[in-house]
Structure formats: structure tokens, C-alpha cells
């Protein structure tokens, strides 16, 4: 990981002030208070593996309050943050919940007002797209500020994988990095899903039904006849009940189906392995009955046509490959 900031070498009297100013200026403008009795020490490191930004904070004890004003100024409501505790103790209050994470645990936070206290130690912060997690788990209120502990085997697996991914990340090709980062996010989602099973029984039953429905959708995205009645019959509930379950999670069934088709289409448009497919063939393979229908929905979602999206990603891949061959001096 690349070092972004360190208090090493700073006068002890100025260390915390400069740390606080750096976080508020370069990252998120929060209210931060030093809880350490000894002189403050802190270090921020950063890496990005594929499209997954990862920050490591090694620091003395602090208390951070995210105020409503900070939320308004930051404007990153489309993001979620998975915080892995590498060492020390992390306590957080948000969304009318309290969570305590110890070494090996993680907790997902959204960008809402809250209070966080970190005991001297180290945390990893993974910047995640909200839509990716909510498409599987439902609204973020269901799974944020829950301690996902090492008592779950899936948590230990996710923790180990993320640390190893950071270690080898600079040796991965851009395409491999994207794929490996996606696997890491999937492991976190699996841990969160297992943790949610421990929640309220009715919520468990509803979540299980929705998860079966979403799995069926993903397995049948190429079926142009897939619709809500067919889906309800496949998972063994009434259409009305399935609609209620999706609406409780802030989605409509049809919107979710089309959204997943568009996600699959975007993934294939940016995948070099699918470059030989025409736009029409790709659209049909993702469940669209016509290329015109696909183009209209895709442009509504992404603001550009499918062919423009494919070309833009092809150019990005070429630029990344070219840049990776350029010599850079060490910082």
C-alpha cells in the first residue's frame, strides 16, 4: 500500500492537529477528537485493486463524529464502507444501532450521521458501491452497523482474502485485479448474509425468499419471458407476497430484473472476452427482446449508448495497459 500521510517526524504538539486537518481536508470533513493519553501517532496508507479503493488507518485512539452538515457536504450517498478491524477495538453508533468490532471483525457503515471510536490500532476501510450490496441484501438499513464477527467462518475467509489481495494486488493485471476485487466483495456479501440470518425470525423468512428470488433471476437473466408472475411461481409464493417483500426492501420486482440485466450487459460490454459479440447478440443474451429496447434502457441508466460504453472501456483498458509500462520514480 502507498503511504499518504504519517505523523512520524512531526512535533508531538502538532501531530494530532495535522492529522485531523489532513483527514478533514483530503478525505471527509468530520469532527475528530484525540483520546490518546500518550503523544498521538497516525499513518494513512492507500491502494486501489480494480475498482475497489482500500485505505488503512494505523492510529492512536480517536473519537469521530459524522455530523449532518458533513453528510450534506460530502454527498457520497451512493457509497458504503466496510471497516475491518486489524487490531485494537472499534465502536460505532449509527442508524439507531451500536456495534463493537474487535480484531478480525468488520462492520459496514453508510454515510449518515454517527459516532465512531477507534482504540489504538489499525483498521482497513473498503469503499463499496451501495447498489452492489443492496442488490443482494436489500436496503442498507438491514445490514449496516451490525458486527460481523470472526465466529462466522465466512468472516474469517473474507478477512484473510482481503489481506492477501492487498499483499499481491500490485502483481495483478488490471483485468485480474477487477475480477479478484469482485470476489472479495462477494465474500463480504456472503458474510453479511450469514450475519443477517441471526436477526428477527420474520426478517429471516422474508430475506430467504428474496434471496431465492434473486438467485433465480440471476440464473435466468437470458430468458426474455422472465417476469414477476413467473418468478413468484418459481420460488413458491404468491405474486402479491413477493411484491410486498421487494417493496419492503425499496425495490420493485420488474425494476430489479431490468437492473440486473443492465448490470450483466455493462459487464459484458466491458469484458474483452465478449468483444466479438455484436450489440444485438449481447442484448438478446441478457434478456432483452430487441436491440432498440436495450439501447433505450441502457442509455437511460448510463447516459451513453451501449457502443459508446464499450468503446470507452476499451480505451480505458488500453490506457491502463500503456500506463503500466511507463517507468515511475519511487515516492
mmCIF file of C-alpha atoms in Angstrom, residues 47 82 93 105 107 119 171 175 178 182 189 191:
data_model
loop_
_atom_site.group_PDB
_atom_site.id
_atom_site.type_symbol
_atom_site.label_atom_id
_atom_site.label_comp_id
_atom_site.label_asym_id
_atom_site.label_seq_id
_atom_site.Cartn_x
_atom_site.Cartn_y
_atom_site.Cartn_z
ATOM 1 C CA UNK A 47 -4.288 1.214 -2.612
ATOM 2 C CA UNK A 82 -16.709 -1.937 5.167
ATOM 3 C CA UNK A 93 -23.175 4.232 16.669
ATOM 4 C CA UNK A 105 -14.464 -8.423 12.820
ATOM 5 C CA UNK A 107 -18.860 -3.625 10.195
ATOM 6 C CA UNK A 119 -8.884 2.352 20.163
ATOM 7 C CA UNK A 171 1.221 -8.062 -9.237
ATOM 8 C CA UNK A 175 -8.442 -7.372 -15.630
ATOM 9 C CA UNK A 178 -11.060 -6.261 -11.199
ATOM 10 C CA UNK A 182 -15.205 -8.546 -7.159
ATOM 11 C CA UNK A 189 -21.765 -10.054 0.993
ATOM 12 C CA UNK A 191 -20.641 -12.865 5.486
#
